[in-house]
Backbone as JSON, one array per atom type, in Angstrom:
{
  "sequence": "MSATPQLPPVAKLEQKTVVDLVTKGKRIDERGLESYRPIQIQVGLIEKANGSAQVFLGKSKVLAGIKVETGEPFPDTPEEGVLTVNVELVPLASPSFEMGPPSEAAIELSRVVDRGIRESKAVDLKSLVIQKGKKVQVVYVDVYVLDHDGNLIDAASMAALAALANSKVAKMEMKGDEVIAKGGQHQLPLNNHPVAVTFAKIDKTIVVDPSLEEEQVMSARLTVTIDKNGHLCAMQKGGLY",
  "N": [[12.97, -2.89, -5.85], [14.56, -0.93, -7.53], [15.95, 1.05, -10.39], [12.63, 1.6, -12.42], [11.62, -1.37, -15.07], [10.97, -0.39, -18.07], [8.27, -0.57, -19.29], [6.03, -2.88, -21.74], [3.83, -2.78, -24.1], [1.9, -2.98, -23.77], [1.08, -3.38, -21.49], [1.42, -0.49, -21.56], [-0.48, 0.42, -21.97], [-2.69, -0.68, -20.19], [-1.84, 0.92, -17.76], [-2.84, 3.64, -18.41], [-5.86, 2.65, -18.5], [-6.02, 2.68, -15.94], [-5.57, 4.96, -15.04], [-7.41, 6.19, -17.1], [-10.13, 4.94, -14.9], [-9.16, 5.58, -12.36], [-9.16, 9.14, -12.8], [-12.91, 8.75, -12.88], [-13.72, 8.14, -11.13], [-13.18, 5.34, -10.17], [-11.78, 1.92, -9.73], [-9.52, -0.56, -10.86], [-9.89, -2.48, -9.36], [-11.76, -2.86, -8.55], [-13.02, -1.11, -5.74], [-12.89, 1.08, -3.44], [-11.96, 4.98, -3.52], [-11.31, 5.01, -0.67], [-10.78, 3.02, 0.03], [-9.18, -0.01, 1.07], [-7.66, -2.48, -0.27], [-8.83, -6.38, 0.67], [-7.98, -7.63, 4.06], [-5.56, -9.45, 5.54], [-4.12, -11.34, 8.58], [-1.78, -13.23, 10.26], [-0.84, -15.44, 12.62], [2.51, -15.72, 14.63], [3.91, -17.54, 12.81], [6.71, -18.63, 13.26], [8.32, -20.71, 14.26], [10.91, -20.78, 16.18], [11.97, -18.02, 15.97], [11.32, -14.96, 18.29], [8.46, -14.19, 17.87], [6.2, -12.91, 15.32], [4.88, -12.84, 12.37], [2.79, -13.12, 9.73], [1.56, -10.83, 6.8], [-0.94, -10.13, 4.4], [-2.11, -8.41, 2.27], [-4.13, -7.14, 0.0], [-3.0, -8.81, -2.97], [-0.19, -8.6, -1.87], [2.14, -10.03, -0.54], [3.37, -10.0, 3.07], [5.81, -11.08, 5.68], [7.2, -11.05, 8.58], [9.07, -11.22, 11.58], [11.22, -11.74, 14.97], [13.34, -11.48, 17.13], [14.4, -11.57, 19.71], [17.47, -10.35, 21.63], [20.58, -10.07, 24.17], [23.04, -7.18, 24.8], [24.03, -4.07, 23.99], [23.46, -0.76, 25.12], [22.84, 1.95, 23.9], [25.32, 4.7, 23.97], [23.95, 7.64, 24.53], [21.36, 6.75, 25.53], [21.1, 4.9, 27.41], [19.46, 4.19, 29.69], [17.41, 2.65, 28.54], [16.12, -0.34, 25.83], [17.35, -1.41, 23.32], [15.91, -1.26, 20.09], [16.15, -2.25, 16.71], [15.56, -2.48, 13.17], [15.0, -3.95, 10.02], [14.2, -4.34, 6.64], [13.69, -6.29, 4.02], [13.88, -7.5, 0.67], [12.99, -9.88, -0.99], [13.74, -11.07, -3.86], [12.55, -12.91, -5.05], [10.2, -12.1, -5.06], [9.64, -10.13, -6.96], [10.14, -8.93, -10.95], [11.61, -6.65, -10.36], [13.11, -6.48, -8.3], [16.64, -7.13, -6.93], [19.39, -8.83, -6.05], [21.91, -8.71, -3.77], [23.25, -5.69, -2.93], [21.76, -2.88, 0.62], [18.51, -1.78, -1.86], [17.71, 1.15, -2.23], [14.52, 1.52, -1.9], [14.8, 0.11, 0.11], [15.24, 0.53, 1.92], [14.19, 2.94, 2.63], [11.8, 1.56, 3.0], [12.78, 0.36, 5.87], [13.25, 2.19, 7.49], [11.09, 3.83, 6.87], [9.07, 2.61, 8.35], [10.37, 1.93, 11.15], [10.86, 4.3, 11.76], [8.19, 4.5, 12.52], [7.0, 2.66, 14.74], [8.86, 3.39, 16.67], [8.66, 6.25, 17.07], [5.75, 6.25, 18.14], [6.78, 5.85, 20.6], [6.25, 2.23, 20.2], [6.95, 0.01, 22.02], [8.48, -0.54, 24.97], [10.43, 0.86, 25.82], [12.03, 1.06, 27.82], [11.53, -1.18, 29.6], [12.91, -3.01, 28.56], [15.21, -2.78, 29.76], [18.75, -4.55, 31.08], [20.63, -3.79, 32.91], [21.66, -0.06, 34.19], [22.9, 1.58, 31.83], [24.38, -0.38, 30.56], [23.92, -3.87, 30.37], [21.36, -4.65, 27.65], [18.25, -5.65, 26.63], [18.58, -6.64, 23.36], [15.76, -6.63, 20.98], [15.4, -7.49, 17.48], [14.5, -7.21, 14.13], [12.69, -8.44, 11.6], [12.24, -8.35, 8.16], [10.3, -9.38, 6.02], [9.67, -8.69, 2.76], [7.44, -10.92, 0.6], [5.7, -11.16, -1.98], [4.98, -8.63, -3.88], [2.54, -6.57, -4.9], [2.28, -3.65, -4.71], [2.26, -1.08, -2.4], [3.93, -1.57, -0.3], [5.12, -0.5, 2.29], [2.67, 0.01, 4.52], [2.0, -3.02, 4.33], [4.02, -3.56, 5.39], [3.79, -2.62, 7.57], [2.75, -2.77, 9.68], [2.62, -6.07, 9.51], [5.61, -5.87, 10.9], [4.41, -4.25, 13.48], [1.91, -6.43, 13.79], [3.58, -8.75, 14.49], [5.39, -7.85, 16.96], [3.14, -7.34, 18.44], [2.67, -10.51, 19.26], [4.89, -11.19, 20.63], [6.99, -13.06, 22.74], [8.83, -13.02, 25.32], [12.04, -13.68, 27.75], [12.35, -12.32, 31.55], [15.25, -10.79, 32.25], [18.93, -10.64, 33.52], [21.48, -9.73, 35.83], [23.45, -11.09, 37.45], [26.43, -11.29, 38.59], [28.98, -11.39, 36.67], [27.35, -12.22, 34.18], [24.52, -12.38, 32.65], [21.81, -13.64, 33.43], [18.37, -15.41, 32.81], [15.16, -14.57, 34.08], [12.69, -16.25, 36.02], [9.87, -17.57, 33.68], [8.81, -16.41, 30.19], [7.22, -14.52, 28.75], [4.94, -11.12, 27.98], [5.43, -9.01, 25.5], [6.46, -5.91, 25.89], [4.15, -3.3, 25.14], [2.93, 0.09, 24.77], [2.22, 1.06, 22.05], [-0.14, 0.97, 19.09], [1.02, 2.07, 16.24], [-0.2, 3.17, 13.17], [0.06, 2.63, 9.81], [-0.69, 4.5, 6.45], [-1.2, 4.99, 3.22], [-1.36, 7.0, 1.66], [-2.02, 7.55, -2.57], [-1.76, 9.41, -5.78], [-2.8, 9.87, -8.5], [-2.73, 11.9, -12.02], [-5.16, 13.58, -10.85], [-6.46, 13.04, -9.3], [-6.57, 11.75, -5.62], [-6.16, 9.01, -3.86], [-6.01, 5.61, -1.63], [-4.42, 2.59, 0.1], [-2.47, 2.13, -2.52], [-2.05, 0.11, -5.63], [-0.72, -2.47, -6.84], [-0.18, -2.26, -9.87], [-1.61, 0.37, -9.95], [0.73, 2.0, -8.15], [2.14, 2.46, -11.01], [0.85, 3.86, -12.41], [2.02, 6.48, -10.93], [1.89, 10.03, -9.62], [3.05, 10.73, -7.16], [3.14, 10.25, -3.96], [2.61, 9.61, -0.58], [2.73, 9.36, 2.83], [1.57, 8.62, 5.97], [1.72, 7.8, 9.32], [0.49, 6.84, 11.91], [-0.66, 6.71, 15.63], [-2.43, 4.97, 18.72], [-4.32, 6.68, 19.42], [-4.8, 9.34, 18.01], [-3.01, 10.8, 17.52], [-0.1, 12.06, 15.17], [3.1, 10.49, 14.14], [4.68, 9.64, 12.34], [6.21, 10.53, 8.77], [5.64, 9.95, 5.77], [7.03, 11.2, 2.02], [6.95, 10.43, -1.44], [7.95, 8.8, -4.75], [7.62, 6.52, -7.78], [8.24, 4.09, -7.11]],
  "CA": [[13.22, -1.71, -6.99], [14.97, -0.62, -8.19], [14.61, 1.24, -11.32], [11.63, 0.64, -12.9], [11.92, -1.21, -16.51], [10.26, -0.39, -19.99], [7.16, -1.22, -19.87], [5.94, -3.09, -22.97], [2.85, -1.63, -24.86], [-0.07, -3.89, -23.34], [1.34, -2.2, -20.02], [1.02, 0.88, -21.09], [-2.77, 0.15, -22.12], [-3.43, -1.98, -18.78], [-1.9, 1.78, -16.7], [-4.07, 4.47, -18.88], [-7.11, 2.25, -18.37], [-6.05, 2.99, -14.86], [-5.69, 6.62, -14.64], [-9.24, 6.13, -16.78], [-11.43, 4.53, -14.22], [-9.59, 6.85, -10.87], [-10.4, 10.03, -12.61], [-13.7, 9.0, -13.15], [-14.15, 7.49, -9.67], [-13.38, 4.44, -10.56], [-10.53, 1.11, -10.05], [-9.69, -1.81, -11.44], [-10.1, -3.74, -8.82], [-13.32, -1.8, -7.88], [-12.53, -0.19, -5.03], [-14.08, 2.32, -3.75], [-11.06, 5.35, -3.83], [-10.41, 4.96, 0.16], [-11.26, 1.69, 0.36], [-8.1, -1.37, 0.95], [-7.89, -4.27, -0.09], [-8.73, -7.27, 2.17], [-5.84, -8.03, 5.09], [-5.67, -10.76, 6.23], [-2.87, -11.58, 9.34], [-1.74, -14.64, 10.48], [1.17, -14.38, 14.01], [3.39, -17.33, 15.59], [4.57, -18.86, 11.86], [8.19, -19.52, 12.67], [8.26, -21.03, 16.02], [11.99, -20.18, 17.15], [11.15, -16.85, 16.69], [9.84, -14.59, 19.46], [7.48, -13.85, 16.99], [6.18, -13.68, 13.82], [3.38, -12.17, 11.7], [2.74, -12.98, 7.8], [0.77, -9.75, 6.63], [-1.71, -10.45, 2.85], [-2.29, -6.87, 1.79], [-4.59, -7.77, -1.23], [-1.72, -10.32, -3.09], [1.44, -8.32, -1.31], [2.88, -10.75, 0.73], [4.99, -9.84, 3.99], [6.58, -11.65, 6.93], [8.79, -9.99, 9.7], [9.82, -11.93, 12.65], [11.49, -11.5, 15.79], [14.74, -12.18, 17.86], [15.97, -10.66, 21.0], [19.3, -10.46, 22.31], [21.2, -9.32, 24.89], [23.16, -6.21, 23.92], [24.44, -3.09, 25.66], [22.33, 0.02, 25.52], [23.15, 3.26, 23.12], [25.22, 6.06, 24.9], [23.42, 8.49, 24.66], [20.47, 5.86, 26.2], [21.49, 3.83, 28.69], [17.66, 3.83, 30.3], [16.15, 2.29, 27.42], [16.42, -1.19, 25.35], [17.83, -1.58, 21.42], [15.05, -1.69, 18.51], [16.5, -2.61, 15.43], [14.5, -3.08, 11.91], [15.27, -4.79, 8.63], [13.29, -4.99, 5.27], [14.76, -7.61, 2.92], [12.89, -7.41, -0.74], [13.63, -10.57, -1.36], [14.0, -10.99, -5.58], [11.03, -14.13, -5.59], [8.57, -11.28, -4.72], [8.78, -9.09, -8.18], [10.85, -8.47, -11.38], [12.33, -5.51, -10.09], [14.02, -6.86, -7.01], [17.77, -8.05, -7.24], [20.2, -9.72, -5.0], [23.55, -7.4, -3.81], [22.71, -4.93, -1.03], [20.3, -2.9, -0.07], [18.58, -0.83, -2.45], [17.19, 2.83, -1.7], [13.52, 0.76, -1.79], [14.36, -1.11, 1.45], [16.33, 1.66, 3.43], [13.35, 3.23, 2.77], [11.06, 0.95, 3.94], [13.2, -0.09, 6.33], [13.29, 3.66, 7.64], [9.67, 4.77, 7.87], [8.69, 0.79, 9.45], [10.68, 1.96, 12.3], [10.05, 5.55, 12.74], [7.08, 4.23, 13.51], [7.18, 2.36, 15.44], [10.18, 4.6, 17.79], [8.22, 7.79, 17.64], [4.57, 5.97, 18.65], [6.73, 4.81, 21.25], [5.39, 0.73, 20.39], [7.63, -0.91, 21.72], [8.57, 0.02, 26.18], [12.14, -0.07, 25.64], [13.36, 1.06, 29.3], [11.46, -2.5, 30.52], [13.74, -4.0, 28.81], [17.06, -2.61, 30.77], [18.63, -5.21, 32.65], [21.26, -3.59, 34.35], [21.2, 0.61, 33.48], [24.48, 1.99, 31.15], [25.9, -1.28, 30.62], [23.05, -4.52, 29.66], [19.78, -4.37, 27.82], [17.63, -6.97, 25.29], [17.76, -5.93, 21.76], [14.69, -6.51, 19.78], [15.71, -6.85, 16.0], [12.55, -6.66, 13.84], [13.63, -8.4, 11.06], [11.5, -8.27, 7.81], [10.46, -9.65, 4.21], [8.81, -9.02, 1.28], [7.58, -12.16, -0.45], [4.96, -10.99, -3.31], [4.82, -7.27, -3.89], [1.79, -5.43, -5.55], [1.62, -2.7, -4.13], [1.68, -0.49, -0.51], [4.72, -2.75, 0.52], [5.1, 0.32, 2.9], [2.12, -0.58, 5.29], [1.79, -4.4, 4.83], [5.2, -4.0, 6.32], [4.35, -2.13, 9.33], [1.47, -4.33, 9.44], [3.08, -7.11, 9.33], [5.74, -5.5, 11.84], [3.64, -4.7, 14.85], [1.64, -7.91, 14.8], [4.76, -10.02, 15.5], [5.53, -7.7, 17.89], [2.69, -7.91, 19.87], [2.65, -11.68, 18.48], [6.47, -11.85, 20.96], [7.36, -13.17, 24.49], [10.61, -12.72, 26.22], [12.3, -13.57, 29.34], [12.7, -11.25, 32.13], [17.18, -10.76, 32.35], [18.55, -9.96, 35.3], [22.59, -9.26, 36.18], [24.06, -12.47, 38.59], [27.63, -11.65, 39.16], [28.89, -11.01, 34.9], [26.74, -12.85, 34.09], [23.06, -12.59, 32.19], [20.83, -15.36, 32.82], [16.92, -15.99, 32.81], [14.48, -14.92, 36.01], [11.68, -17.18, 35.82], [9.08, -18.11, 32.16], [8.66, -15.69, 28.72], [6.01, -12.36, 29.06], [4.44, -11.07, 26.7], [6.24, -7.87, 25.82], [5.4, -4.61, 26.76], [3.36, -2.39, 23.72], [2.55, 1.24, 25.24], [0.87, 2.04, 21.35], [-0.39, 0.72, 18.42], [0.82, 3.32, 15.43], [-0.67, 2.71, 11.8], [0.88, 3.88, 8.46], [-1.83, 4.67, 5.86], [-0.25, 5.75, 2.14], [-2.53, 7.21, -0.21], [-1.56, 7.89, -4.04], [-1.6, 10.89, -6.19], [-3.24, 9.48, -9.63], [-3.73, 12.31, -11.97], [-5.71, 15.03, -9.66], [-7.23, 11.71, -7.1], [-6.0, 10.6, -4.23], [-6.59, 7.41, -3.79], [-5.85, 4.99, -0.9], [-3.74, 1.61, -0.63], [-2.67, 2.15, -3.6], [-2.07, -1.57, -6.19], [1.25, -2.57, -8.33], [-0.77, -1.22, -10.8], [-1.82, 1.39, -9.62], [1.46, 2.97, -8.28], [3.21, 2.49, -12.1], [1.63, 5.61, -12.25], [1.14, 7.6, -9.38], [2.52, 11.25, -9.71], [3.32, 11.23, -5.52], [2.82, 8.96, -2.67], [1.95, 10.18, 1.09], [2.4, 7.83, 3.57], [1.02, 8.78, 7.28], [1.49, 7.01, 10.61], [-0.6, 7.43, 13.5], [-0.74, 5.92, 17.2], [-4.38, 4.64, 19.2], [-4.98, 7.78, 19.56], [-4.84, 9.53, 16.64], [-1.26, 11.69, 17.23], [1.32, 11.67, 13.86], [3.69, 9.25, 14.36], [6.11, 9.92, 11.04], [5.46, 11.09, 7.03], [6.58, 10.17, 4.75], [6.48, 11.02, 1.1], [8.05, 10.1, -2.75], [6.98, 9.29, -5.8], [7.56, 5.9, -7.72], [9.52, 2.61, -6.62]],
  "C": [[13.39, -1.25, -6.55], [14.79, 1.13, -9.48], [13.7, 0.79, -12.35], [11.68, -0.03, -14.52], [11.17, -1.0, -17.31], [9.17, -0.99, -19.82], [6.66, -1.7, -21.65], [4.65, -2.81, -23.22], [1.66, -2.15, -24.58], [-0.06, -3.6, -22.07], [1.45, -1.47, -20.71], [-0.95, 0.98, -21.13], [-3.37, 0.09, -20.92], [-3.48, 0.26, -18.06], [-2.09, 3.22, -17.06], [-5.59, 3.6, -18.17], [-6.85, 2.33, -16.49], [-6.56, 4.12, -14.53], [-7.29, 6.6, -15.34], [-10.25, 6.75, -15.88], [-11.19, 5.74, -13.08], [-10.82, 8.64, -11.22], [-12.15, 9.53, -12.62], [-14.88, 8.27, -11.89], [-14.09, 5.9, -9.29], [-11.72, 3.55, -9.94], [-10.56, 0.39, -10.27], [-9.28, -2.55, -10.77], [-11.77, -3.09, -8.17], [-13.65, -1.32, -6.34], [-13.21, 0.6, -4.76], [-12.2, 3.65, -3.84], [-10.21, 5.55, -2.48], [-10.96, 4.32, 0.55], [-9.82, 0.77, 0.47], [-8.85, -2.12, 0.84], [-7.54, -5.1, 1.01], [-6.98, -7.94, 2.92], [-6.05, -9.16, 5.34], [-4.28, -11.01, 7.14], [-2.89, -12.43, 10.39], [-0.65, -14.77, 11.77], [1.7, -16.21, 14.27], [3.44, -18.48, 13.91], [5.32, -19.7, 12.02], [8.25, -19.49, 14.44], [9.66, -21.18, 16.86], [12.33, -18.7, 16.66], [10.6, -16.1, 17.87], [8.75, -13.96, 19.0], [7.08, -13.44, 16.05], [4.81, -13.45, 13.55], [3.81, -12.4, 10.26], [0.65, -11.93, 7.75], [-0.26, -10.3, 5.09], [-2.17, -9.27, 3.41], [-2.73, -6.86, 0.03], [-3.61, -9.73, -1.58], [-0.21, -9.58, -2.74], [0.74, -9.4, -0.04], [3.92, -10.8, 1.41], [5.04, -10.41, 5.52], [7.86, -11.16, 7.81], [7.87, -11.15, 11.53], [10.58, -11.03, 13.34], [11.64, -11.45, 16.8], [14.96, -11.24, 18.79], [16.89, -11.18, 21.39], [19.55, -9.75, 23.1], [22.35, -8.99, 24.45], [23.53, -5.19, 24.69], [23.54, -1.6, 24.56], [23.51, 1.33, 24.49], [23.81, 3.89, 24.07], [25.0, 6.47, 24.88], [21.54, 7.75, 25.36], [20.24, 4.95, 26.65], [20.06, 3.49, 29.87], [16.94, 3.27, 29.14], [16.75, 0.46, 26.64], [16.97, -0.56, 23.66], [16.27, -1.76, 20.61], [15.09, -1.03, 17.25], [15.33, -2.36, 13.86], [15.22, -3.05, 11.21], [14.74, -4.8, 7.87], [14.2, -5.72, 4.38], [13.51, -7.68, 1.65], [13.22, -9.43, -1.58], [12.83, -10.82, -2.78], [12.9, -11.97, -5.94], [10.14, -13.02, -5.89], [8.38, -10.49, -5.39], [10.22, -9.22, -9.07], [12.01, -7.63, -10.46], [12.89, -5.73, -8.68], [15.36, -7.61, -7.58], [18.65, -8.26, -6.27], [21.77, -8.69, -4.82], [22.44, -6.42, -2.26], [21.6, -4.0, -1.48], [19.51, -1.83, -0.89], [17.54, 0.67, -1.53], [15.76, 2.51, -0.81], [13.86, 0.94, 0.21], [14.51, -0.31, 2.11], [14.7, 1.95, 3.47], [11.99, 2.42, 3.48], [10.77, 0.89, 4.88], [13.21, 1.25, 7.61], [12.18, 4.06, 8.07], [9.06, 3.82, 8.57], [9.15, 1.48, 11.16], [10.89, 2.75, 13.17], [8.37, 5.57, 13.16], [6.22, 4.36, 14.26], [8.29, 2.73, 16.97], [9.17, 5.87, 17.92], [7.21, 8.07, 18.2], [4.57, 5.56, 20.08], [6.79, 3.31, 21.44], [5.74, 0.08, 21.21], [8.5, -0.16, 23.39], [9.88, 0.08, 26.42], [12.71, 0.05, 27.53], [12.61, -0.42, 30.16], [12.36, -3.57, 29.94], [15.6, -3.52, 29.2], [17.24, -3.93, 31.56], [19.73, -5.42, 33.05], [21.66, -2.04, 33.67], [22.99, 0.53, 32.45], [24.61, 0.48, 30.61], [24.76, -2.91, 29.86], [21.3, -4.59, 29.71], [19.45, -5.79, 26.57], [17.62, -5.99, 24.06], [17.02, -6.95, 20.79], [15.27, -6.25, 18.21], [13.9, -7.6, 14.93], [12.92, -6.71, 12.19], [12.27, -8.71, 9.27], [10.76, -7.84, 6.07], [9.52, -9.73, 3.47], [9.01, -9.8, 0.61], [6.85, -12.07, -1.71], [5.14, -9.46, -3.25], [3.98, -7.14, -5.11], [1.12, -5.15, -4.45], [0.72, -2.76, -2.55], [1.92, -1.68, 0.23], [5.08, -1.7, 2.67], [3.9, -0.66, 5.16], [1.54, -1.62, 5.48], [3.32, -4.26, 5.47], [5.22, -3.89, 8.13], [2.8, -2.48, 9.56], [2.38, -5.41, 10.7], [4.52, -7.23, 11.04], [5.65, -5.74, 13.59], [3.15, -6.06, 15.42], [3.02, -8.99, 14.77], [5.03, -8.86, 16.59], [5.64, -7.87, 18.91], [2.18, -9.54, 20.47], [3.99, -12.02, 19.79], [6.4, -11.9, 22.07], [8.65, -12.62, 25.1], [10.9, -13.14, 27.47], [12.37, -12.3, 29.84], [14.1, -11.55, 32.41], [17.08, -10.4, 33.35], [20.31, -10.14, 35.42], [23.22, -10.48, 37.54], [25.88, -12.6, 38.28], [27.97, -10.33, 36.83], [27.9, -11.31, 34.62], [25.19, -12.42, 33.6], [22.49, -14.12, 32.25], [19.36, -14.84, 33.38], [16.56, -15.86, 34.27], [13.15, -14.79, 35.58], [10.89, -16.46, 34.17], [9.37, -16.11, 31.8], [7.39, -15.3, 29.44], [6.29, -11.99, 28.14], [5.19, -9.53, 26.28], [5.66, -6.78, 25.07], [4.82, -3.86, 25.48], [3.21, -1.66, 24.66], [1.54, 1.96, 24.46], [0.67, 0.59, 20.22], [-0.48, 1.79, 16.99], [0.41, 2.5, 13.92], [-0.47, 3.35, 10.89], [-0.09, 2.86, 7.24], [-1.26, 5.52, 4.75], [-1.4, 6.05, 1.62], [-1.59, 7.86, -1.35], [-2.14, 8.88, -4.93], [-1.74, 10.44, -7.82], [-3.91, 10.71, -10.66], [-3.86, 13.69, -11.32], [-6.09, 14.41, -8.87], [-6.29, 11.85, -6.54], [-6.78, 9.46, -4.53], [-6.02, 6.55, -2.71], [-5.46, 3.67, -1.21], [-3.64, 1.44, -1.64], [-1.86, 0.49, -4.36], [-1.02, -1.08, -6.72], [0.5, -1.49, -9.93], [-0.96, 0.46, -10.97], [-0.78, 3.49, -9.1], [2.57, 3.36, -9.59], [2.22, 3.4, -12.38], [0.48, 6.56, -11.7], [2.07, 9.01, -9.89], [3.36, 10.95, -8.21], [2.67, 9.94, -4.76], [2.7, 9.47, -1.54], [1.54, 9.24, 2.35], [2.12, 8.36, 5.45], [0.5, 7.6, 8.82], [0.81, 7.24, 11.63], [-0.65, 6.74, 14.49], [-2.5, 5.75, 17.52], [-4.62, 6.1, 18.85], [-5.07, 9.31, 19.02], [-3.72, 10.5, 16.34], [-0.86, 11.39, 15.64], [1.82, 11.38, 14.59], [5.01, 9.9, 13.57], [5.09, 9.74, 9.64], [6.65, 10.4, 6.83], [6.69, 10.44, 2.86], [7.8, 10.89, -0.35], [7.32, 9.78, -3.71], [7.01, 7.67, -5.98], [8.56, 5.14, -7.53], [10.43, 3.3, -7.16]]
}
């Protein structure tokens, strides 16, 4: 999602159709202005991961995997485990995705997903402490965009949370200088279930869950993430990818 490529004349005509429909309260896929595309969630797809989930949001497809390892806490949070989120835009998912360092869009996606999980305190980071200030469990959330058909923020957020909810971790303890597993695996403790909702402004109309065609004509984008109690956890605004 680097610079948007120049669109051919046919695509420009389609863009005009999208705008004209929205101004009439309609959408190219016949949804209502406040309706989402069909959502499908599959969990437990990656056998070697602690947890995994795949989300289909319309034709957008996102896969998330969770890996839990032992590490050191951050100096300013010695009583908490570590959570890190990374989003990768697989080049096969879109002609505009390229190999190389993370694009601005990938970095934005990572930050928005991370912020929603972190600010809602969805993961009980205190439960991941093995020895205060020395050893903790580190939760890696790796998200892969496999097919881009619009609204990747919501799809990636859903996939990350579903994968976390599907994750199992071992209880760890210190024995001398070694970290060992104590008993079997248990469900990763989750305190909250944040939900990201993305809106797009097309002409003077607001639509929910913009498709790729709608993103190509939107003038602004706003994502709000709320927790299970309806409290605002995160907000992100932007324009074209």
